[in-house]
Coordinates of N, CA and C and ligand atoms in Angstrom, one line a residue:
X15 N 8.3 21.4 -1.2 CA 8.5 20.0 -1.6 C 7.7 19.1 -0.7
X16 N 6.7 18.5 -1.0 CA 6.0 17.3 -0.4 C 6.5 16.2 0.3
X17 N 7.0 16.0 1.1 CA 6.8 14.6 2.2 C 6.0 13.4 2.0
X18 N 6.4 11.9 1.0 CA 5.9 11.2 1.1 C 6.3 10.5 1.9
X19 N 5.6 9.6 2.9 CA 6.0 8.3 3.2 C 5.1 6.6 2.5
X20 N 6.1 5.7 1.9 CA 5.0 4.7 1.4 C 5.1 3.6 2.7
X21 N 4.1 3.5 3.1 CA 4.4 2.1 4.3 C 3.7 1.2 3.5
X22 N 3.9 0.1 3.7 CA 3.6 -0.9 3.4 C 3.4 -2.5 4.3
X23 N 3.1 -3.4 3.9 CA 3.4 -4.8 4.6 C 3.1 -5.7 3.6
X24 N 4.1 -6.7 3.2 CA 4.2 -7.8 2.2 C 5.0 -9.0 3.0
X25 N 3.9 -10.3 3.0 CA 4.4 -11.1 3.1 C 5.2 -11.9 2.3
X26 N 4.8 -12.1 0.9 CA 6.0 -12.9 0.1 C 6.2 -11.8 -1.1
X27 N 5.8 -10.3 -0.8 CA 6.7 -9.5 -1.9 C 6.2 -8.7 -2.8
X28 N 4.9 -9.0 -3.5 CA 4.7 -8.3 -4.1 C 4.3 -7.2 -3.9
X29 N 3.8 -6.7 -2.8 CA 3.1 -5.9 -2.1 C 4.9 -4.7 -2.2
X30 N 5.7 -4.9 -1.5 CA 7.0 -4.5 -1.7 C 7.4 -3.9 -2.9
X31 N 7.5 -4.8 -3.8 CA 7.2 -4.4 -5.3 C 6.7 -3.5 -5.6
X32 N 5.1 -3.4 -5.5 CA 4.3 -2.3 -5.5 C 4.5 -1.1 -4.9
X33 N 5.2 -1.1 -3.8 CA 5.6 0.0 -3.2 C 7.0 0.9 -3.3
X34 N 8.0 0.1 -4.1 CA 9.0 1.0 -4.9 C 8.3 1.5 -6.6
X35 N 7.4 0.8 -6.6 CA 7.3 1.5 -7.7 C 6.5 2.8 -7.7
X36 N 5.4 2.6 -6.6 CA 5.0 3.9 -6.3 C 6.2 4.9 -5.5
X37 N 7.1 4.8 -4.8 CA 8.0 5.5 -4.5 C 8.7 6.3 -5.7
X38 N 8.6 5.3 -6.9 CA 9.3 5.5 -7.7 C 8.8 7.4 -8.3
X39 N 7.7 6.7 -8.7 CA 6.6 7.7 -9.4 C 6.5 8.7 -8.4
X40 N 6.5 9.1 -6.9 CA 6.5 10.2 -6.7 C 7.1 11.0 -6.3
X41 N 8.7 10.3 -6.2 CA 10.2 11.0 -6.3 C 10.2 11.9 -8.3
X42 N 9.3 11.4 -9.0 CA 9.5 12.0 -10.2 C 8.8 13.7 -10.1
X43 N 7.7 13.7 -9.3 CA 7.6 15.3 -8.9 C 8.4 16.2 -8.1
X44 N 9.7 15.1 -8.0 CA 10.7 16.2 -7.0 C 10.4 15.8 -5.7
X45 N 9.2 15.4 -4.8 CA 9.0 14.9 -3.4 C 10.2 14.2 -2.7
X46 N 10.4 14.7 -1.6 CA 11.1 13.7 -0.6 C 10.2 12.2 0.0
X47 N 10.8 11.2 -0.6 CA 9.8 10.0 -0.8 C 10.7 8.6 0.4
X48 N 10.1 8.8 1.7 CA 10.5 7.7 2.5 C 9.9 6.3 2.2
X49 N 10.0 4.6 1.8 CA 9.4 3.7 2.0 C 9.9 2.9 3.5
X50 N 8.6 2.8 3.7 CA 9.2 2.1 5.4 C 7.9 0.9 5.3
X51 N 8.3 0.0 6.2 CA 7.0 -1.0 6.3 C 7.1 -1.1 7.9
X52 N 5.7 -1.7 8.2 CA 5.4 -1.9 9.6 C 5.8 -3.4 10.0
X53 N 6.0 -3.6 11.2 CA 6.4 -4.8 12.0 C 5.6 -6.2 11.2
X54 N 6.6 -7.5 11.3 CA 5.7 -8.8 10.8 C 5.0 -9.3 12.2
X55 N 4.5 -9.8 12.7 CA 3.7 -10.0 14.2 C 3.8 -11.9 13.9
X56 N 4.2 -12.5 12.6 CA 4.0 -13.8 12.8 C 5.6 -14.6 13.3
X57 N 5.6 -14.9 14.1 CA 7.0 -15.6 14.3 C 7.8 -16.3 13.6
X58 N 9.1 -15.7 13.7 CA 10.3 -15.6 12.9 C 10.3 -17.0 11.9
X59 N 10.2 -17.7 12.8 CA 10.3 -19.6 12.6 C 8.9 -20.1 11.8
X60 N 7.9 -19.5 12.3 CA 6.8 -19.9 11.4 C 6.8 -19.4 9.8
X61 N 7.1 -18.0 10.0 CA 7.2 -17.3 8.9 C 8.1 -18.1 7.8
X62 N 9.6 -18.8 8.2 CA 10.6 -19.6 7.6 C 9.9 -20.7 7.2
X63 N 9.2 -21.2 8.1 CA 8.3 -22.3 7.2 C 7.5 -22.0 6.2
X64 N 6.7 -21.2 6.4 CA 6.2 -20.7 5.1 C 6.5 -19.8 4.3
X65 N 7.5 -19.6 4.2 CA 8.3 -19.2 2.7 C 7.8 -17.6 2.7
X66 N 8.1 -17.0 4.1 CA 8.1 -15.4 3.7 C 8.6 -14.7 3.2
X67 N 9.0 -13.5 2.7 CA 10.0 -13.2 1.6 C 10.7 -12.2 3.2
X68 N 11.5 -12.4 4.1 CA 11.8 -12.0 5.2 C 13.2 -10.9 4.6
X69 N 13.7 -11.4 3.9 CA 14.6 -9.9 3.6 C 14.5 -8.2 2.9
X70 N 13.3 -7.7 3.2 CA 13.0 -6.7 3.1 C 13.6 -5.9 3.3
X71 N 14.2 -4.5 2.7 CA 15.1 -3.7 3.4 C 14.3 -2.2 4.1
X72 N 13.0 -2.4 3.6 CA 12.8 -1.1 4.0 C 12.8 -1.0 5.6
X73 N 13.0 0.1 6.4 CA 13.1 0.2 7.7 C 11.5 0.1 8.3
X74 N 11.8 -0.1 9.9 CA 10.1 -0.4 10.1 C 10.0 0.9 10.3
X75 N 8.9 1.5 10.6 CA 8.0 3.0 10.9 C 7.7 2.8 11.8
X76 N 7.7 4.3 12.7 CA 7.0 4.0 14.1 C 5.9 4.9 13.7
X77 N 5.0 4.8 15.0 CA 3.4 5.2 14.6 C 3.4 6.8 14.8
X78 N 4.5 7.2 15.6 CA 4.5 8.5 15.5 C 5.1 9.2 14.7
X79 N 5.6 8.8 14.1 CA 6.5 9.7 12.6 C 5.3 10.1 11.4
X80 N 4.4 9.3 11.5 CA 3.0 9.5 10.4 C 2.5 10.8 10.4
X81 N 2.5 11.8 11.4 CA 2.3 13.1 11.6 C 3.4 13.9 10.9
X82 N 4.6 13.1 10.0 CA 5.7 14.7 9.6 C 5.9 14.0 8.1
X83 N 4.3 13.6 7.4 CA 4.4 13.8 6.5 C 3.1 14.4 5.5
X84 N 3.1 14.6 4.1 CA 2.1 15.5 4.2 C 1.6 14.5 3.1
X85 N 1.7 13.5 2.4 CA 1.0 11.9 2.3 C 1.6 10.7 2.6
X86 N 0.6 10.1 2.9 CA 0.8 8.3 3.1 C 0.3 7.7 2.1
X87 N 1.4 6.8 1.7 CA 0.3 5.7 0.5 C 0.9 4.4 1.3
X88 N -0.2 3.8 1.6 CA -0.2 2.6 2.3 C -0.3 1.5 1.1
X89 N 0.0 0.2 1.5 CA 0.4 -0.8 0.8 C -0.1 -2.1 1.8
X90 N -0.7 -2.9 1.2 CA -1.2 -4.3 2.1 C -1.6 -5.1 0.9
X91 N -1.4 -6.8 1.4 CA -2.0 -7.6 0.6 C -3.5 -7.9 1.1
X92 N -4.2 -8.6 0.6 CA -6.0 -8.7 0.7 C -5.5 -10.1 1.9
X93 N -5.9 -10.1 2.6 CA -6.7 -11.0 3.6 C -8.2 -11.2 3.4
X94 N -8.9 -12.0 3.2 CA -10.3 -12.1 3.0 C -11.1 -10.9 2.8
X95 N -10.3 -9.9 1.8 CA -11.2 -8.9 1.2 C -10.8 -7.7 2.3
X96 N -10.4 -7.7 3.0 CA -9.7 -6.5 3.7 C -7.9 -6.7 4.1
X97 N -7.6 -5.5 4.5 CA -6.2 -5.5 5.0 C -5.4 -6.3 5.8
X98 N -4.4 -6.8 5.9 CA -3.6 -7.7 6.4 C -3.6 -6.9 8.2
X99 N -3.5 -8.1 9.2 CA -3.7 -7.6 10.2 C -2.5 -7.4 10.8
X100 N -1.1 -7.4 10.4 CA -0.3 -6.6 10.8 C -0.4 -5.1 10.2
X101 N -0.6 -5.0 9.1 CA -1.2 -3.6 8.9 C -2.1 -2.9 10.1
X102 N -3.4 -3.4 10.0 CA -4.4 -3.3 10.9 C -4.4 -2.9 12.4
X103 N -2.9 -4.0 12.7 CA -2.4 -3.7 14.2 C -1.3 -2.2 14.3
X104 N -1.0 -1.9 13.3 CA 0.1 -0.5 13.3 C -1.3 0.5 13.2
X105 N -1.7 0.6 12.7 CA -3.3 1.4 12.3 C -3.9 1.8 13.8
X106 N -4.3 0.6 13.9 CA -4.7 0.6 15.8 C -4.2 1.0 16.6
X107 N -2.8 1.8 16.5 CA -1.8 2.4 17.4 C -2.0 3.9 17.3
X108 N -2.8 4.6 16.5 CA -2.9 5.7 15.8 C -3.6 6.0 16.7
X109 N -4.7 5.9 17.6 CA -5.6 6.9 18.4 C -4.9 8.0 18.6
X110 N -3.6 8.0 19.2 CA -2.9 9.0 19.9 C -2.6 10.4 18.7
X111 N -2.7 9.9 17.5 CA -2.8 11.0 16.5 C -3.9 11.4 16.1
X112 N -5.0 10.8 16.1 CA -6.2 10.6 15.7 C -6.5 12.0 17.1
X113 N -6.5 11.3 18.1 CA -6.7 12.4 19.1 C -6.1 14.2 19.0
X114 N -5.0 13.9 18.2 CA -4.6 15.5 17.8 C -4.9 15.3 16.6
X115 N -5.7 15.2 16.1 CA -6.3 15.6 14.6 C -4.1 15.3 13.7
X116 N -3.7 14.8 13.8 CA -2.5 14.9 13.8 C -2.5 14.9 11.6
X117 N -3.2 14.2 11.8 CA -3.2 13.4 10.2 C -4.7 14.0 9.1
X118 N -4.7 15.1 9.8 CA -6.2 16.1 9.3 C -5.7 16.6 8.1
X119 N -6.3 16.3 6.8 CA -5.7 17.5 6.2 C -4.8 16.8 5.1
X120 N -4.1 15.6 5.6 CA -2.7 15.2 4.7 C -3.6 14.2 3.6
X121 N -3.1 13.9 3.1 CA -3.3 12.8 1.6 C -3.4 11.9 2.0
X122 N -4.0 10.5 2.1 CA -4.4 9.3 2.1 C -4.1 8.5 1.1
X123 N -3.6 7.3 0.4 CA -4.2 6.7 -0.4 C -3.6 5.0 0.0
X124 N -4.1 4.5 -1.1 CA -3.8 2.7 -0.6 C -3.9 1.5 -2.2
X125 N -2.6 1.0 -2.4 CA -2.8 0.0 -3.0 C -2.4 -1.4 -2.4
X126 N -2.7 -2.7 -3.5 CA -3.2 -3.8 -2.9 C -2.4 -4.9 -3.9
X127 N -2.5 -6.2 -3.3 CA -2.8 -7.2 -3.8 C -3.4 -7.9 -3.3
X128 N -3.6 -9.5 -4.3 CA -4.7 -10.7 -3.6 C -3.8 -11.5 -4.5
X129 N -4.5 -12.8 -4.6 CA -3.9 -13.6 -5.3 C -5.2 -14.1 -6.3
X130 N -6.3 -13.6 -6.5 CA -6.6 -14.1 -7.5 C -7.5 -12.6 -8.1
X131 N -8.3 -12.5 -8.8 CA -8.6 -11.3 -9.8 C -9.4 -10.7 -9.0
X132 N -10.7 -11.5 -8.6 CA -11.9 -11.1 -8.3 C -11.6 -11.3 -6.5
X133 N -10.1 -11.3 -5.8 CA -9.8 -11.9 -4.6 C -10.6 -11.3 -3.6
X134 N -11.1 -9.8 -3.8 CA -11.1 -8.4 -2.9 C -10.6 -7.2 -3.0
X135 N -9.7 -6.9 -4.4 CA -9.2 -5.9 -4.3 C -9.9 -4.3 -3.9
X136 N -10.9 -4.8 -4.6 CA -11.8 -2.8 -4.7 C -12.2 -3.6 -3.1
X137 N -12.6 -4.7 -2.2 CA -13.2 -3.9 -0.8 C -11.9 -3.7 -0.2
X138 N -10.7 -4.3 -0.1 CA -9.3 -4.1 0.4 C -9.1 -2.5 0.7
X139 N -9.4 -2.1 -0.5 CA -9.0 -0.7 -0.7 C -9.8 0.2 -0.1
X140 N -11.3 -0.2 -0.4 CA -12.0 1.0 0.2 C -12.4 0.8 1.4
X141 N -12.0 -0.2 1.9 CA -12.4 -0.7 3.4 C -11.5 -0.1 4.1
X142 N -10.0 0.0 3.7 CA -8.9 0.9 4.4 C -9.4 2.2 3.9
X143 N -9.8 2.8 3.2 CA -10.1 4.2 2.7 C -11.7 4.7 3.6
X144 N -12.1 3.7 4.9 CA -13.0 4.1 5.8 C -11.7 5.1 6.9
X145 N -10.8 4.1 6.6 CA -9.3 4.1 8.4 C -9.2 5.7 7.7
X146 N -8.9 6.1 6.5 CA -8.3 7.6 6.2 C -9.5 8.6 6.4
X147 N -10.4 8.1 6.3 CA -11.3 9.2 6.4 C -11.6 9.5 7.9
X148 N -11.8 8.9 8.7 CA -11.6 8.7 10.3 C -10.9 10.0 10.7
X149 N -9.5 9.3 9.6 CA -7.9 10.0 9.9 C -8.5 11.7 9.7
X150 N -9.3 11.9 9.0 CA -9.3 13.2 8.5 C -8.5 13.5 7.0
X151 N -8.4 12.6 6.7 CA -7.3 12.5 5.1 C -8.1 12.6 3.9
X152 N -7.2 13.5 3.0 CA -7.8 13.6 1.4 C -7.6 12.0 0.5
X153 N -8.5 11.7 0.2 CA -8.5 10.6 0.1 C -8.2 10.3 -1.7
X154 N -7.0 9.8 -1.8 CA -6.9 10.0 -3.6 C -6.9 8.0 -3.7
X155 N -7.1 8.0 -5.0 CA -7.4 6.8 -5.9 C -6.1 6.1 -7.0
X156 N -6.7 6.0 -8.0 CA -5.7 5.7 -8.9 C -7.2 6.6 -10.5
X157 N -6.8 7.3 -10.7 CA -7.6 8.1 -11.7 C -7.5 7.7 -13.1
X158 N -8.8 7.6 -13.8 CA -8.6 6.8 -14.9 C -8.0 7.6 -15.9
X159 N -7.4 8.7 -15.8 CA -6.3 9.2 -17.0 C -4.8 8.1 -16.5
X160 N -5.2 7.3 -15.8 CA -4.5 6.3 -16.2 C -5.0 5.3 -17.0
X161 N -4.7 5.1 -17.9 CA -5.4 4.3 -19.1 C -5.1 3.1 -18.6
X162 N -3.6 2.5 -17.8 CA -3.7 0.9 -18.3 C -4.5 0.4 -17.2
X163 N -5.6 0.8 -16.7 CA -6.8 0.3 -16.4 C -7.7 -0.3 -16.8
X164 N -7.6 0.7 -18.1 CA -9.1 0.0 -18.9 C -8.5 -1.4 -19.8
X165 N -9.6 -1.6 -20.7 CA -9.2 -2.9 -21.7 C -9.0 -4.3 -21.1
X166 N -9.3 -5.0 -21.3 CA -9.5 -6.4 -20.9 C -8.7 -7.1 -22.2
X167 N -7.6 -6.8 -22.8 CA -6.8 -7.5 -23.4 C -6.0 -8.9 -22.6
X168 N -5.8 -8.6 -21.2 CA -4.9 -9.3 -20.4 C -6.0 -9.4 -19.0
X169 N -5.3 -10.5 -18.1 CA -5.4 -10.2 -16.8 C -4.3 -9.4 -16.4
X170 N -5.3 -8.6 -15.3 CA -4.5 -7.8 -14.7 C -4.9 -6.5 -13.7
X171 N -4.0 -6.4 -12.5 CA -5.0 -5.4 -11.5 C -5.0 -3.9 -12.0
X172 N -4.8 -2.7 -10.6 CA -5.4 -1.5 -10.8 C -6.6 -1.5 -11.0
X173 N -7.1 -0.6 -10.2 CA -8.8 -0.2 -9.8 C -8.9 1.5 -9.9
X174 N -9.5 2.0 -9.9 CA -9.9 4.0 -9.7 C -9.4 4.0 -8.1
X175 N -9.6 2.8 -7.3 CA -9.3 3.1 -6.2 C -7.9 2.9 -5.8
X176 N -7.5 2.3 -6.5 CA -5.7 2.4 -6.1 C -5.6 1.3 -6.9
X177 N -3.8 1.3 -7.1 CA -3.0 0.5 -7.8 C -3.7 -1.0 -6.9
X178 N -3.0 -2.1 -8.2 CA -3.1 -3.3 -7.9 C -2.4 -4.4 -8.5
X179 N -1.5 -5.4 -8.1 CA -1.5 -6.6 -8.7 C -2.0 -8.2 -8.3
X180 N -2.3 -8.8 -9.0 CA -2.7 -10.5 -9.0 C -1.2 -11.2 -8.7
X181 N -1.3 -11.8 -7.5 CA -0.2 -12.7 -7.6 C -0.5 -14.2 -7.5
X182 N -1.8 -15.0 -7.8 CA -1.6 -16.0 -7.9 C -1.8 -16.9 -6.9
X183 N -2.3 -17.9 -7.0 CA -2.9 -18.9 -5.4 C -1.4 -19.2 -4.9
X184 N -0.2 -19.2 -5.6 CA 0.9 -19.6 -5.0 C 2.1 -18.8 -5.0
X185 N 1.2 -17.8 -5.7 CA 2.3 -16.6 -5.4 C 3.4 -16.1 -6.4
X186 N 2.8 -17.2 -7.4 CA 4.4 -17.5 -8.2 C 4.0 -16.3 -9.7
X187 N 2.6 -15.2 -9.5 CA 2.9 -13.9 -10.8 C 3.3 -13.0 -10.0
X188 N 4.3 -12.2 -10.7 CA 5.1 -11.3 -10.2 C 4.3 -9.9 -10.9
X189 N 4.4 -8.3 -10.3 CA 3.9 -7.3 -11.1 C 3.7 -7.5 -12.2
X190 N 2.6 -7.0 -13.3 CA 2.9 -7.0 -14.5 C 3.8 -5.6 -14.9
X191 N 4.0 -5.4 -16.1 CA 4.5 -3.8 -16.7 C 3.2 -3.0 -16.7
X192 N 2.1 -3.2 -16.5 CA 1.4 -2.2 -16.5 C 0.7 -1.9 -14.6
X193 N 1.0 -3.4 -14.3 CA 0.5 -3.1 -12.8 C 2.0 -2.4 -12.2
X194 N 3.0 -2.3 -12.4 CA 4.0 -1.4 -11.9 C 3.7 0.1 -12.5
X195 N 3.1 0.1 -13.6 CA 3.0 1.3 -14.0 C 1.9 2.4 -13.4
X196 N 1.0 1.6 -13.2 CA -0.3 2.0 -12.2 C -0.1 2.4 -10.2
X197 N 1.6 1.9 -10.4 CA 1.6 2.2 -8.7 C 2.6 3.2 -9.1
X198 N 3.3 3.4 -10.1 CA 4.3 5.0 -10.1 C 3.2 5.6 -10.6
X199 N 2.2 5.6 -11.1 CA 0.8 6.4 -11.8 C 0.6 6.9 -10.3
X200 N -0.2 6.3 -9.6 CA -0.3 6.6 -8.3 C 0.6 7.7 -7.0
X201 N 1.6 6.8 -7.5 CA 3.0 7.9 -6.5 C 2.7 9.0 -6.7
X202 N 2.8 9.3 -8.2 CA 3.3 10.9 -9.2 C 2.0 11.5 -8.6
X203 N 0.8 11.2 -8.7 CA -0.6 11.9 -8.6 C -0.6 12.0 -7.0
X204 N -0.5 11.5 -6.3 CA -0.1 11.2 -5.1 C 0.5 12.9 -4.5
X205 N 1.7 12.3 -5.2 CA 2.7 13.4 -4.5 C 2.3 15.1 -5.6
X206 N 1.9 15.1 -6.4 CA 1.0 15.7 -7.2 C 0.7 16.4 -6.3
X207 N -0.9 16.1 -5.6 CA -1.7 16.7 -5.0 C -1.2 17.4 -3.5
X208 N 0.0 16.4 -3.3 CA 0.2 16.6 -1.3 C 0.9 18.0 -1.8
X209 N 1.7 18.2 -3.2 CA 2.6 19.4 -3.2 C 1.6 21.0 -3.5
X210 N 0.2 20.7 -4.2 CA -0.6 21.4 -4.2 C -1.1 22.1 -2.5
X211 N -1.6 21.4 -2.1 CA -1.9 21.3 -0.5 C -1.2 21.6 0.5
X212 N 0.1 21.7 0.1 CA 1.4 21.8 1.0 C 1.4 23.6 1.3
Ligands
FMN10 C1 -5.0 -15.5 5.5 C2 -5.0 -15.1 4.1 C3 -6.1 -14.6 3.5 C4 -6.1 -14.3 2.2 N1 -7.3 -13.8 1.6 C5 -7.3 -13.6 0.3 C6 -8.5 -13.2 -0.4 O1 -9.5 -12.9 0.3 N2 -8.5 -13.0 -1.7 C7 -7.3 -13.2 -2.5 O2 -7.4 -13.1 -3.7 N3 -6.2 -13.6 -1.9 C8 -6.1 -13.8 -0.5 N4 -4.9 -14.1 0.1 C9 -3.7 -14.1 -0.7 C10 -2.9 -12.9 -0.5 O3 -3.6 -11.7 -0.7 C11 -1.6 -12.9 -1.4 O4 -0.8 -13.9 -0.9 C12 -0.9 -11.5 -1.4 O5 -1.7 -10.6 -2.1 C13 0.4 -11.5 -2.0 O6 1.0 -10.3 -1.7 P1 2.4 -10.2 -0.9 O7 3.4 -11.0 -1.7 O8 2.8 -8.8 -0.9 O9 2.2 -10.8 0.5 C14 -4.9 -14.4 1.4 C15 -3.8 -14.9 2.0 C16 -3.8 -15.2 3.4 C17 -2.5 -15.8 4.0

């Protein structure tokens, strides 16, 4: 049975969102599926001002637990087309596994949000998908035998490179049903491959 962990970091949520629903999808291959998120680094009080979505339940991750599992699917909102830098700063803690090949070998993958369409999602994704390869990690996507990718009937995220949703200059679109469906698409295929490899 495969060992997922989903870490993530959401500041007002959707990002969160995204990451039970891929939990969701790869508890359905039978995997033991942890979500944890990394530390917020902006202060408590600032954060209150700006309307962070501060009650999260998942537990924080430490940087050495990333070694006892056999994938990661990371989760971040877009900062100017790459990853949020509290992500970035948990990442940066990793030499010490990096130095034992510790993460060689295991499954990689990464979904996203932005707040607008064209925000950064595909460099978000593959800009973090440089950090896995570093890592030594199988690097998986979101595969277009997921169909609700294609078609331009709607706005709406998911890329080949990982799940996605649009939340909006103010934050206020929540997942769609097909961008939730694209991050348990992801989980399942996810935990899919780590149980092949296992
Ligand atoms: C400093 C900063 C930079 C951002 N850069 C972008 C960007 O380049 N493109 C974009 O579409 N959204 C950008 N956003 C919006 C966030 O990506 C958006 O709030 C986030 O995806 C919502 O996810 P969350 O609810 O999980 O935090 C930025 C937000 C902040 C605070």
């Amino acid at each position: 049975m495969a060992k997922v962990l989903v870490l993530y970091y959401s500041t007002y949520g959707h990002v969160e969102q995204m990451a039970y629903a891929v939990a969701e999808g790869a508890r359905e291959t039978g995997a033991e599926v942890v979500v944890k998120r990394v530390p917020e680094l902006v202060p408590e009080e600032v954060a209150r001002q700006n309307h962070f979505k501060l009650d999260q339940a998942a537990p924080i991750a430490t940087v050495a637990e990333l070694a006892d599992y056999d994938a990661i699917i990371f989760g971040t909102p877009t900062r100017y087309g790459n990853m949020a830098s509290q992500m970035k700063q948990f990442i940066d803690q990793t030499g010490g596994l990096w130095m034992k090949g510790a993460l060689v070998g295991k499954v990689g993958s990464v979904f996203t949000s932005t707040a607008s369409q064209h925000g950064g999602q595909e460099t978000t994704l593959t800009s973090f998908h440089t950090v896995l390869f570093h890592h030594g990690m199988v690097v998986v996507g979101l595969p277009y035998s997921f169909q609700g990718q294609a078609g331009v009937e709607a706005v709406k995220g998911n890329t080949p490179y990982g799940a996605s949703t649009i939340a909006d200059g103010d934050g206020s679109r929540q997942p769609s049903a097909v961008e939730l469906e694209g991050a348990r698409f992801q989980g399942r295929h996810v935990a899919g491959i780590a149980a092949k490899l296992a």
